[in-house]
PDB file of C-alpha atoms in Angstrom:
ATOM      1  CA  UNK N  59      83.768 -92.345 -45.660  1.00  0.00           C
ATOM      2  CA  UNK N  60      82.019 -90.238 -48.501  1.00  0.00           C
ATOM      3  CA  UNK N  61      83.672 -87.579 -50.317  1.00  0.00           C
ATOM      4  CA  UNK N  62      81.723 -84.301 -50.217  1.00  0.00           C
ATOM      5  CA  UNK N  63      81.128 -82.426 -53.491  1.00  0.00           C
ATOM      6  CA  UNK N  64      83.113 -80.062 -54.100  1.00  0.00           C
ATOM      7  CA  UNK N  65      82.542 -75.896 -53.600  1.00  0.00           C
ATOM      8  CA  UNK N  66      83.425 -73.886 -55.835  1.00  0.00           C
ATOM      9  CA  UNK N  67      86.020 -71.134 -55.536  1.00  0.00           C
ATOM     10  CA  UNK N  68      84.362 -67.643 -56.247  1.00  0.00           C
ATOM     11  CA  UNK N  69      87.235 -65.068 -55.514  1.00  0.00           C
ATOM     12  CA  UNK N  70      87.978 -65.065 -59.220  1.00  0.00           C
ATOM     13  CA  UNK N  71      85.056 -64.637 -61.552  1.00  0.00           C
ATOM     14  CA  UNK N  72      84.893 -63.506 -65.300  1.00  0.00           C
ATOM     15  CA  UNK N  73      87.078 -60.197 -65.455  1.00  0.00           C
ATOM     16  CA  UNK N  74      90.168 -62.768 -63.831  1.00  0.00           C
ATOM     17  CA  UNK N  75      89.127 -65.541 -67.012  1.00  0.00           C
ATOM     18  CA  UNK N  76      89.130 -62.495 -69.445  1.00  0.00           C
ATOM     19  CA  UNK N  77      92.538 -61.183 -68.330  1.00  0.00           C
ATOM     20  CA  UNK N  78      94.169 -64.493 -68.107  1.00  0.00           C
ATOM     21  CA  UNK N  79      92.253 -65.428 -72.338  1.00  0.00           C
ATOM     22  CA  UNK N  80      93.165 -61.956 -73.246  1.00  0.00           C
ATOM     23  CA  UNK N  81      96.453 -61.565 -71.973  1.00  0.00           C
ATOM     24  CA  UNK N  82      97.631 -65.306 -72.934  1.00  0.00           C
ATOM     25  CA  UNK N  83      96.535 -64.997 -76.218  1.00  0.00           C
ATOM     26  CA  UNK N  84      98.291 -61.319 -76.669  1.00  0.00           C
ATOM     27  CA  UNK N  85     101.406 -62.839 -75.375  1.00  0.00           C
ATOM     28  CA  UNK N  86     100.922 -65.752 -77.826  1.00  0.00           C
ATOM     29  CA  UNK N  87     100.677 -63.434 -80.811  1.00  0.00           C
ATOM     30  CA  UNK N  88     103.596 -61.219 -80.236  1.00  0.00           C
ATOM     31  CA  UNK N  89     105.651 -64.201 -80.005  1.00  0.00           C
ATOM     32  CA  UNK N  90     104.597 -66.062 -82.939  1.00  0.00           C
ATOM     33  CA  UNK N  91     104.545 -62.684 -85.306  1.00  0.00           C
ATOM     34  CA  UNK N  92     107.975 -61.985 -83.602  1.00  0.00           C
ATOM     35  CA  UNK N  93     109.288 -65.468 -85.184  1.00  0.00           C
ATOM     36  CA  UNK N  94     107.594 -64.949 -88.594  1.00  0.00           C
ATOM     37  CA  UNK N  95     108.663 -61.345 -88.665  1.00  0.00           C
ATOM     38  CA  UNK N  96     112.338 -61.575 -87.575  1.00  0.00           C
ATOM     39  CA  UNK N  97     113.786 -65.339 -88.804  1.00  0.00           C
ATOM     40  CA  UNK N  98     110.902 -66.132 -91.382  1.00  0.00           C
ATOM     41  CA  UNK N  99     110.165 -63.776 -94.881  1.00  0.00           C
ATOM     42  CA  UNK N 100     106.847 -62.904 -94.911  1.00  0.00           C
ATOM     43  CA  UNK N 101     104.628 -60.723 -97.178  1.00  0.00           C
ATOM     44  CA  UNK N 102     103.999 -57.315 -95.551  1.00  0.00           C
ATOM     45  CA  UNK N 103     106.050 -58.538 -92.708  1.00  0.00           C
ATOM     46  CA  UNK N 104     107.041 -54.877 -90.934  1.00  0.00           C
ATOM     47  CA  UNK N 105     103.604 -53.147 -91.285  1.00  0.00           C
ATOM     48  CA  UNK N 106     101.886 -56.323 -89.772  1.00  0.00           C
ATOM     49  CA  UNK N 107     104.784 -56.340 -86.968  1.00  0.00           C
ATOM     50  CA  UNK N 108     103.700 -53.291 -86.094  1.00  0.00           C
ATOM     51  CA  UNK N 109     100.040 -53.588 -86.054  1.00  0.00           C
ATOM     52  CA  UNK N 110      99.614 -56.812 -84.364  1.00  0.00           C
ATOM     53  CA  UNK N 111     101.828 -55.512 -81.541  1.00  0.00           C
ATOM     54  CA  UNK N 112      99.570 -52.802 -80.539  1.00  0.00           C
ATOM     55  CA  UNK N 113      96.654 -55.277 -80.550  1.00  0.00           C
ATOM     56  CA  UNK N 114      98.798 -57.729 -78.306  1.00  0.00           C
ATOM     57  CA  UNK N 115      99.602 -54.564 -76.216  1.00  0.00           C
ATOM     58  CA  UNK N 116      95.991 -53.511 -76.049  1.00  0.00           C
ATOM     59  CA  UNK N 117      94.799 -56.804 -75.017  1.00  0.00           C
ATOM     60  CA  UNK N 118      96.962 -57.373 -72.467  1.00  0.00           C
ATOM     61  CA  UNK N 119      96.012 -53.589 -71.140  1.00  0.00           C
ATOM     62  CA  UNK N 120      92.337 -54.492 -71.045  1.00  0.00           C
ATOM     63  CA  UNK N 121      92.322 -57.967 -69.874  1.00  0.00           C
ATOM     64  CA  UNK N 122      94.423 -56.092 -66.404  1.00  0.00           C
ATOM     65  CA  UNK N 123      91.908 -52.917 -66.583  1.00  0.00           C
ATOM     66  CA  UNK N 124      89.259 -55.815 -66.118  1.00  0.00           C
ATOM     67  CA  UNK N 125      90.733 -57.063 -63.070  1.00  0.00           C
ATOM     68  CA  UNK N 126      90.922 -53.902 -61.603  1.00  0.00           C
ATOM     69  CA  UNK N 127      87.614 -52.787 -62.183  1.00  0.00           C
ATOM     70  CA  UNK N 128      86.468 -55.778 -60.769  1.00  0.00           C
ATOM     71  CA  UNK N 129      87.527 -54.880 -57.550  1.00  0.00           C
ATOM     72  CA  UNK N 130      85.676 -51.990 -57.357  1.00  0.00           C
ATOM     73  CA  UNK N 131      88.449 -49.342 -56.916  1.00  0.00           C
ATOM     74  CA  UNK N 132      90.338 -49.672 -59.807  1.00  0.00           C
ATOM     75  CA  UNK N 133      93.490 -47.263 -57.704  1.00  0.00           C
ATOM     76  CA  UNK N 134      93.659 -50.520 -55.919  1.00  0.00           C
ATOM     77  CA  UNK N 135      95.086 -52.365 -57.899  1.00  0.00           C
ATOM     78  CA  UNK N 136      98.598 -49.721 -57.688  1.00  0.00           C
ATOM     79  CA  UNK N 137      99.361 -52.109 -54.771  1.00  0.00           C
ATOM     80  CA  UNK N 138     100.184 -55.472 -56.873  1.00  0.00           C
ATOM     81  CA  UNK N 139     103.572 -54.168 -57.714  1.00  0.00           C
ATOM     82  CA  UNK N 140     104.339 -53.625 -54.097  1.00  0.00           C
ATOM     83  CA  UNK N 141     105.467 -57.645 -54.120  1.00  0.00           C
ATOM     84  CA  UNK N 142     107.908 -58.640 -56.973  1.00  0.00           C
ATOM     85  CA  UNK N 143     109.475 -60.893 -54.632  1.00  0.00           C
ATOM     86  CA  UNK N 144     106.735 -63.199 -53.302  1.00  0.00           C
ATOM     87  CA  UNK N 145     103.743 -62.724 -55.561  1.00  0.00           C
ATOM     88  CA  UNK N 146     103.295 -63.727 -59.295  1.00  0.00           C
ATOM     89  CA  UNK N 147     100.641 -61.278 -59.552  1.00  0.00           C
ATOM     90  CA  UNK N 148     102.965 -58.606 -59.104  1.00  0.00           C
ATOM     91  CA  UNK N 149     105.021 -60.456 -61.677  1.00  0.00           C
ATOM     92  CA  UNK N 150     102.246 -60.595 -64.141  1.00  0.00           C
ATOM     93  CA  UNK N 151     101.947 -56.699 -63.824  1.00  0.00           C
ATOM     94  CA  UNK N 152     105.601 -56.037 -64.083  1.00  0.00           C
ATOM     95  CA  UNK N 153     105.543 -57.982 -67.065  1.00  0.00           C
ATOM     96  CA  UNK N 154     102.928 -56.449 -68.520  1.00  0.00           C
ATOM     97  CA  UNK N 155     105.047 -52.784 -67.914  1.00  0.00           C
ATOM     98  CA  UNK N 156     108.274 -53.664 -69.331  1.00  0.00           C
ATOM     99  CA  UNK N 157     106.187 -56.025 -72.065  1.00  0.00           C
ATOM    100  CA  UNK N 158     103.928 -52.786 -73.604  1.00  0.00           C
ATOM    101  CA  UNK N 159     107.205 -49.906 -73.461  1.00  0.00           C
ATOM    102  CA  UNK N 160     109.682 -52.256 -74.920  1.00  0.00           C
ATOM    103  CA  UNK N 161     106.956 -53.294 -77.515  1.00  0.00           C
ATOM    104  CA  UNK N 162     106.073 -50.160 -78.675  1.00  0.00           C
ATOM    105  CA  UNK N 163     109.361 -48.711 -79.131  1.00  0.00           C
ATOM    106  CA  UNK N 164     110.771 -51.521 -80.667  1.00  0.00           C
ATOM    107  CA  UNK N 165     108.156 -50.662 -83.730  1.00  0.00           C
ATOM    108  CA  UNK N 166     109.004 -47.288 -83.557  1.00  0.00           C
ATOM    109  CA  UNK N 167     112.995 -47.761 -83.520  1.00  0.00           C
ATOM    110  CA  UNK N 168     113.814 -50.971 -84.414  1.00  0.00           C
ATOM    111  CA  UNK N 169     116.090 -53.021 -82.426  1.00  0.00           C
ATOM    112  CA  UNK N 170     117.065 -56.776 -81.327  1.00  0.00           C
ATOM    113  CA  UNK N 171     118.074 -55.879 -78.010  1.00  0.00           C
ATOM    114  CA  UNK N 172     114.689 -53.946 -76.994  1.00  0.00           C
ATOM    115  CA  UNK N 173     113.058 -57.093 -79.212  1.00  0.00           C
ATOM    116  CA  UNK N 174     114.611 -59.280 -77.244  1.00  0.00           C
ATOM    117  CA  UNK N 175     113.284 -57.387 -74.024  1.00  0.00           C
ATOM    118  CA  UNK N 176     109.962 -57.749 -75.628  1.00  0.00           C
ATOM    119  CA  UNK N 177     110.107 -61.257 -76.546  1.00  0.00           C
ATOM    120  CA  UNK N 178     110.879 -62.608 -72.894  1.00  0.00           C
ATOM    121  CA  UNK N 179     108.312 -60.245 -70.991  1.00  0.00           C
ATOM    122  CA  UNK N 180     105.800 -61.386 -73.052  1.00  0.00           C
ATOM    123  CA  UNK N 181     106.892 -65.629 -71.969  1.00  0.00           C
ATOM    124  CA  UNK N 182     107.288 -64.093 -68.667  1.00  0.00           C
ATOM    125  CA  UNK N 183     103.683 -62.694 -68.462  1.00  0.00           C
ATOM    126  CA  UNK N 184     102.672 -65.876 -70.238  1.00  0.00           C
ATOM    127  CA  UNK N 185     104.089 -68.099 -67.359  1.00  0.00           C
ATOM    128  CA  UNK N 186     103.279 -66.100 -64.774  1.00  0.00           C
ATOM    129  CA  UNK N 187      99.393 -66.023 -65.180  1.00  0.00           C
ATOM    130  CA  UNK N 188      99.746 -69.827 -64.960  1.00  0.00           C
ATOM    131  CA  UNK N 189     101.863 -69.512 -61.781  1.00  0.00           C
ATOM    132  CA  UNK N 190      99.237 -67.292 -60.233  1.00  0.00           C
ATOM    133  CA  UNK N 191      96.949 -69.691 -61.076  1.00  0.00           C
ATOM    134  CA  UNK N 192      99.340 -72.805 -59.638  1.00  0.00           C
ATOM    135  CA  UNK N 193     100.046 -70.983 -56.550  1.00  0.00           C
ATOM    136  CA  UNK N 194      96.794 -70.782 -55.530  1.00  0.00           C
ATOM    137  CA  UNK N 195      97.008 -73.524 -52.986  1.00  0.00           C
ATOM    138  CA  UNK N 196      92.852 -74.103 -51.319  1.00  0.00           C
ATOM    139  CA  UNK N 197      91.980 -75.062 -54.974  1.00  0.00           C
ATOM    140  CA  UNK N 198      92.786 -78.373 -55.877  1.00  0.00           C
ATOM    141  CA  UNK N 199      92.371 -78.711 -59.463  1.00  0.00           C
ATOM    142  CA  UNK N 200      95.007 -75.948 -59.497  1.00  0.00           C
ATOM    143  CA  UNK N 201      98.091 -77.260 -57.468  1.00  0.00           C
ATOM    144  CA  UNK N 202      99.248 -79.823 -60.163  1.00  0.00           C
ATOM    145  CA  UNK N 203     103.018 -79.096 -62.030  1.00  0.00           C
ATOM    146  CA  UNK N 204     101.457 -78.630 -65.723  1.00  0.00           C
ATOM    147  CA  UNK N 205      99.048 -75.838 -64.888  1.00  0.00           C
ATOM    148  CA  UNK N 206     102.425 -73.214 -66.128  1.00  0.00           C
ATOM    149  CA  UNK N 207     102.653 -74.853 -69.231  1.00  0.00           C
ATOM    150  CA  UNK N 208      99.199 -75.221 -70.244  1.00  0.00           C
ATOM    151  CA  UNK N 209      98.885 -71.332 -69.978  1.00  0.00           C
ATOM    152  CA  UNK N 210     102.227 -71.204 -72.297  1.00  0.00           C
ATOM    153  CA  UNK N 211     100.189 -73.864 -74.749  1.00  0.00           C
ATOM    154  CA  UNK N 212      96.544 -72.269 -74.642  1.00  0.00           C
ATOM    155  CA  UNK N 213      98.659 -68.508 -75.381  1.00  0.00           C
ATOM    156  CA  UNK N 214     100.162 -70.258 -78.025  1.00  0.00           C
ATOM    157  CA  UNK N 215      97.278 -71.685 -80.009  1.00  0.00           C
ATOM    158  CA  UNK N 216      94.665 -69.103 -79.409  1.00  0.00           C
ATOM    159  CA  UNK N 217      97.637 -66.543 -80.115  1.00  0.00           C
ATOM    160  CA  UNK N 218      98.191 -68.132 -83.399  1.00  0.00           C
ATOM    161  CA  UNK N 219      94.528 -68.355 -84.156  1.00  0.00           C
ATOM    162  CA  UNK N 220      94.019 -64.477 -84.010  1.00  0.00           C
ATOM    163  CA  UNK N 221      96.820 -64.234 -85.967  1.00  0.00           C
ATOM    164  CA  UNK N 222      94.831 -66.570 -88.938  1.00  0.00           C
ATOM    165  CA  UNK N 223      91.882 -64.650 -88.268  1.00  0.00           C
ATOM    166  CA  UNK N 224      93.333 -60.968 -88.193  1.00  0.00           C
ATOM    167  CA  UNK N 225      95.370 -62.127 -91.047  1.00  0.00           C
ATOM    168  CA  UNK N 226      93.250 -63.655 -93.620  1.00  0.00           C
ATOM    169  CA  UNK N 227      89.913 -61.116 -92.582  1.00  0.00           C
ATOM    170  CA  UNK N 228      92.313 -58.221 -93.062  1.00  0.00           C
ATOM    171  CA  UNK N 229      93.060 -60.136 -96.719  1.00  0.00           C
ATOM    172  CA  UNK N 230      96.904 -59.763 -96.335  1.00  0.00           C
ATOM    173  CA  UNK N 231      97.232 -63.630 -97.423  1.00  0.00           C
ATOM    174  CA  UNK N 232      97.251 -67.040 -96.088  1.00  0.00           C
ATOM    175  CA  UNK N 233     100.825 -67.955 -95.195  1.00  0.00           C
ATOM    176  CA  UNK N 234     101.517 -71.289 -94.971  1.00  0.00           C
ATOM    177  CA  UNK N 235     104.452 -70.975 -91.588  1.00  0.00           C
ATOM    178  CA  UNK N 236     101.341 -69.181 -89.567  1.00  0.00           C
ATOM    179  CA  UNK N 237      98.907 -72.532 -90.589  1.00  0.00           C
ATOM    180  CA  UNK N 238     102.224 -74.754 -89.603  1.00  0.00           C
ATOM    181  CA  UNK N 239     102.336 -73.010 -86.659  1.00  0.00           C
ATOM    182  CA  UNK N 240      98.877 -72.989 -85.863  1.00  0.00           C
ATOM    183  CA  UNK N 241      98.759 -76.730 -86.401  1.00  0.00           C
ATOM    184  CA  UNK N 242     101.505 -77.449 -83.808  1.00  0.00           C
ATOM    185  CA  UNK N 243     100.380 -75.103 -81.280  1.00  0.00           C
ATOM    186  CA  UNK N 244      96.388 -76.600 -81.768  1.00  0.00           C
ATOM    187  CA  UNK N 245      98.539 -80.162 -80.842  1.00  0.00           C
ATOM    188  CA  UNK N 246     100.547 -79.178 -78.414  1.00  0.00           C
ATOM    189  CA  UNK N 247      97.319 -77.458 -76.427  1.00  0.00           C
ATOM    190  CA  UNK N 248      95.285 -81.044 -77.241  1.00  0.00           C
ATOM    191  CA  UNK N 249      98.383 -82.840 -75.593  1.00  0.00           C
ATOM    192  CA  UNK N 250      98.748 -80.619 -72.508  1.00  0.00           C
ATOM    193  CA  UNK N 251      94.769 -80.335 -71.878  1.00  0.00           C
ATOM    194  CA  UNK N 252      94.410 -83.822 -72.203  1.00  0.00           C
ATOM    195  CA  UNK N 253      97.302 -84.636 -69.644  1.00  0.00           C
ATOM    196  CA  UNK N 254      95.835 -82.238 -67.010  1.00  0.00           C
ATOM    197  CA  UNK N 255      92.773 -84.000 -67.126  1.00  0.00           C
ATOM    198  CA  UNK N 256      94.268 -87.593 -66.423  1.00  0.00           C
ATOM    199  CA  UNK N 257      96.654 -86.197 -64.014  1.00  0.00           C
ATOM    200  CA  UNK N 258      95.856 -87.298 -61.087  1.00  0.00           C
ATOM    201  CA  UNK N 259      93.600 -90.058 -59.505  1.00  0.00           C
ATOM    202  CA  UNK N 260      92.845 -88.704 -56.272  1.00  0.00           C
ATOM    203  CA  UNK N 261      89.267 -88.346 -55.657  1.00  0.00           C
ATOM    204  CA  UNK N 262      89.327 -84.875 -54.292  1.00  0.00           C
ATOM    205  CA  UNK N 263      90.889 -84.208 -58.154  1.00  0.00           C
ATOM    206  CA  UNK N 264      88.628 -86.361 -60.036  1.00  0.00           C
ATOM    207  CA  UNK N 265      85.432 -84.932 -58.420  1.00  0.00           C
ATOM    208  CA  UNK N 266      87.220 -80.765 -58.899  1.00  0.00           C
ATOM    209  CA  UNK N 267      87.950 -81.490 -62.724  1.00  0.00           C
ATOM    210  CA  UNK N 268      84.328 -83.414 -63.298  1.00  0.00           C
ATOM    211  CA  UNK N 269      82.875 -81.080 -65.050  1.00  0.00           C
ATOM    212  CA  UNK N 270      85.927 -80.669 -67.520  1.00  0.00           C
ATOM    213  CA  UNK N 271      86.189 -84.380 -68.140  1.00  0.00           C
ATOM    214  CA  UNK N 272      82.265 -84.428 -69.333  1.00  0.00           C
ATOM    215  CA  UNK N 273      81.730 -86.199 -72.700  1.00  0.00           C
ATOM    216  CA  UNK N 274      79.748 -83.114 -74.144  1.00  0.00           C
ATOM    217  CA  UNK N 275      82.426 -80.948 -72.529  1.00  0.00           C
ATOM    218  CA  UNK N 276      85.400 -82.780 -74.242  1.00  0.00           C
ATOM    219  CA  UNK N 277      83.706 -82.656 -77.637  1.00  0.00           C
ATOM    220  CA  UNK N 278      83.167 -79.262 -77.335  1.00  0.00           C
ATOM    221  CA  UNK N 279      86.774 -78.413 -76.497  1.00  0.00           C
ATOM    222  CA  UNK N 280      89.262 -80.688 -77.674  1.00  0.00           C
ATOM    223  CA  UNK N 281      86.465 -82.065 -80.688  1.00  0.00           C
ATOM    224  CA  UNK N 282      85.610 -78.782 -82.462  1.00  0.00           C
ATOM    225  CA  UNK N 283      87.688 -76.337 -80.635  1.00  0.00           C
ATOM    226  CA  UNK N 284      91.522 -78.056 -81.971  1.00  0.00           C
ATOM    227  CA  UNK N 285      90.536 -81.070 -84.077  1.00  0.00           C
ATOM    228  CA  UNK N 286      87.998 -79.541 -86.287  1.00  0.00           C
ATOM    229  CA  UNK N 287      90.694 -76.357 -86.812  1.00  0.00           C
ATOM    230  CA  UNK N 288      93.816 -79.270 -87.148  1.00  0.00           C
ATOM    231  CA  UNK N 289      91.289 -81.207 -90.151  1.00  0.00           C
ATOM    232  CA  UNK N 290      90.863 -77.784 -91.589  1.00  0.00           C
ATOM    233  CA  UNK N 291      94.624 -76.228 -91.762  1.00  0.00           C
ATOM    234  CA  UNK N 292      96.301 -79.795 -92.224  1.00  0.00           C
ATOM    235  CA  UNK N 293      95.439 -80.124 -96.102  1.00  0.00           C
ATOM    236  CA  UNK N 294      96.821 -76.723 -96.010  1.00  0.00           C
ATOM    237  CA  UNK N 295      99.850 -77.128 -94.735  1.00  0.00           C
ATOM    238  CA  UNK N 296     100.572 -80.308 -96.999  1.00  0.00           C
ATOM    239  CA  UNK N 297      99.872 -78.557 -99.947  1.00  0.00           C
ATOM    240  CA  UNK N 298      96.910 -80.358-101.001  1.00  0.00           C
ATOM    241  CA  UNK N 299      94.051 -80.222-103.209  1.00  0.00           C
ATOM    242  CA  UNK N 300      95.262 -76.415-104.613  1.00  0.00           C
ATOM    243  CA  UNK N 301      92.456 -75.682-106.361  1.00  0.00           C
ATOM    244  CA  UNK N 302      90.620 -76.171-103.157  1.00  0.00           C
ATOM    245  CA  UNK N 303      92.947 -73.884-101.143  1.00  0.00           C
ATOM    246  CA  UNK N 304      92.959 -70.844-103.512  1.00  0.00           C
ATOM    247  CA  UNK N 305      88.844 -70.990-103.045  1.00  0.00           C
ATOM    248  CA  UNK N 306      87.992 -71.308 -99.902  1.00  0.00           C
ATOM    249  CA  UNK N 307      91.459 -71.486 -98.113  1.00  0.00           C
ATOM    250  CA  UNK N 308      91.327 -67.782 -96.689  1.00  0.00           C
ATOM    251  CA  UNK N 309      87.512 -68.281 -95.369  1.00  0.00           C
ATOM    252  CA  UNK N 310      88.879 -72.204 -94.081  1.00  0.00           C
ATOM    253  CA  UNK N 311      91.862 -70.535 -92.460  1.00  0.00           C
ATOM    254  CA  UNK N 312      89.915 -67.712 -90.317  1.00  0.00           C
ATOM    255  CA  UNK N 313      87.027 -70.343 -89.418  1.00  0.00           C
ATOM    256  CA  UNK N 314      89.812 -72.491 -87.968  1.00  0.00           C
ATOM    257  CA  UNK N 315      91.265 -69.665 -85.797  1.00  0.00           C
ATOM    258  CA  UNK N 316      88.066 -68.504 -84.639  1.00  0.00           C
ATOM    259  CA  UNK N 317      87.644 -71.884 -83.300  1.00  0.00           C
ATOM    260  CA  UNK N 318      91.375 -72.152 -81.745  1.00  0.00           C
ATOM    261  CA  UNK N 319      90.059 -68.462 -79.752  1.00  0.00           C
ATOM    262  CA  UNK N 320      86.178 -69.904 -78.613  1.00  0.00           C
ATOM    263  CA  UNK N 321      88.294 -73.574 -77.800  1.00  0.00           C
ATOM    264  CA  UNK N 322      90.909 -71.085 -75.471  1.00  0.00           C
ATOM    265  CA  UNK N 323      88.031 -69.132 -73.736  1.00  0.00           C
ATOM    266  CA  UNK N 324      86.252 -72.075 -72.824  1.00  0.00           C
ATOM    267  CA  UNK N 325      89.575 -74.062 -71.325  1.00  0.00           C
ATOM    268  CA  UNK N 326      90.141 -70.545 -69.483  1.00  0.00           C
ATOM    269  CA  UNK N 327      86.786 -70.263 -68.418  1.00  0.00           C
ATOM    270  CA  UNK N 328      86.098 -73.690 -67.355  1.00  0.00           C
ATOM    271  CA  UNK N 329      89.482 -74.482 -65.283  1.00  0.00           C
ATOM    272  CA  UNK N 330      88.251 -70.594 -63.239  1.00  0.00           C
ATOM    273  CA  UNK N 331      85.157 -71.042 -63.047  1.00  0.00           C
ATOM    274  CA  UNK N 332      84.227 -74.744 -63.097  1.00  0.00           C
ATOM    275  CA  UNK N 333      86.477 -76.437 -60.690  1.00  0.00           C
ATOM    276  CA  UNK N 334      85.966 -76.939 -57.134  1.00  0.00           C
ATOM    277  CA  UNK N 335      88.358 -76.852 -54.510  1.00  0.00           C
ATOM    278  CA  UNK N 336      88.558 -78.741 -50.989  1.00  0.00           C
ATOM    279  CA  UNK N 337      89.956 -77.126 -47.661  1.00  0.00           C
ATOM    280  CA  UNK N 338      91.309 -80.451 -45.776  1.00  0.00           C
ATOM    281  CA  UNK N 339      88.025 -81.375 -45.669  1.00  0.00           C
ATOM    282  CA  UNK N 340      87.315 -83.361 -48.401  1.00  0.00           C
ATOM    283  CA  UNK N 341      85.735 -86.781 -46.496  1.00  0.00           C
ATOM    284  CA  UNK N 342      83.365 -86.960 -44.362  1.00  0.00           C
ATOM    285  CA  UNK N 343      80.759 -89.963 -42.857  1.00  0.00           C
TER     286      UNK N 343
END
């Protein structure tokens, strides 16, 4: 018996990777600023609050305008809230409509309740992008338990990385919780990525996930995309070398988010658009 290569699946193409990069990393955002905003002092905290929630609200607007264009009739795509019950799609977009509302107004009137709201739409649109992706059942690279949480983990540190870059480009400062932060979400995403790739041994998984598991494709990723940005915020966060910081810290700082965003896109990117999938007919003579 020889295992036949894999196809791969070509329902979803780039507008699906650019909503689920956009609106991870939007989700990641508002919930890290939320946390430095609301339990941590920081410099210029409100005015920031309120301008990094309309970018998180505008990316997660675009990345779903993208899907819907895609299809071709855009009015289409009305029908995803039809199923709240069964589909995580319709999830996603519910999230996304009590996520943007309760955001807004929460800038505009302040209050922990509506935060709250916020705050949990936001996970909940998080999660449910990786469910839609789980759920998907004729792709096998898909249908393995940690799928949900490397969406949470891959919003997380690209979420934290725009937050360096908008940060220190817009030269409000280099805070030292966001590059904390940023390292732990960079490990976390190393950790989860890593385990998805040694998941499984079955050779209908091994041959999916090839292309991910590369050498060239691994350095890429996990090498510059979250080590590279965890060697560059590390002396940061420890305090060291001072001089160092005050010189090139800012510049060092955005870099290393830049690469936490290109690392994201290309993990998003690669598990849509480079796995294969097998329909029960993975062997053959």
């Amino acid at each position: 018996m020889q295992l036949i290569s894999p196809m791969k699946q070509r329902v979803w193409r780039w507008p699906a990777v650019a909503n689920f990069f956009l609106g991870g990393m939007a989700g990641g955002l508002y919930l890290i600023q939320s946390v430095l905003t609301h339990f941590v002092n920081t410099p210029k905290g409100n005015s920031l609050f309120v301008k990094f929630t309309l970018v998180a609200s505008a990316l997660i607007l675009l990345g779903l305008l993208l899907v819907g264009l895609e299809a071709g009739r855009p009015t289409r795509g009305l029908y995803v809230f039809r199923e709240p019950r069964r589909s995580w799609m319709s999830r996603e977009a519910w999230a996304a409509v009590v996520f943007v509302p309760a955001a807004i107004l929460n800038c505009i009137i302040p209050n922990l309740v509506v935060l709250s709201v916020a705050i949990c739409a936001a996970f909940f649109f998080m999660v449910s992008q990786g469910l839609i992706v789980y759920s998907a059942r004729g792709v096998t690279a898909w249908n393995v338990p940690i799928i949900p949480l490397f969406f949470i983990s891959s919003g997380l540190a690209t979420g934290s990385g725009l937050f360096l870059l908008l940060t220190t480009v817009a030269g409000l400062g280099l805070n030292k919780t966001v590059v904390a932060i940023s390292i732990c979400s960079a490990g976390l995403n190393i950790l989860v990525w890593f385990t998805y790739l040694k998941w499984s041994k079955t050779p209908e998984f091994l041959a999916s996930t090839e292309r991910l598991r590369r050498p060239i494709s691994m350095f890429i990723t996990l090498g510059l995309g979250h080590l590279l940005p965890l060697l560059i915020l590390l002396p940061m966060a420890m305090g060291l070398n001072e001089l160092l910081i005050r010189q090139i810290g800012e510049n060092a700082a955005a870099f290393a988010g830049l690469l936490l965003i290109w690392a994201g896109m290309l993990q998003k990117s690669g598990l849509i658009l480079k796995t294969g999938y097998f329909r029960g007919i993975g062997f053959g003579e």
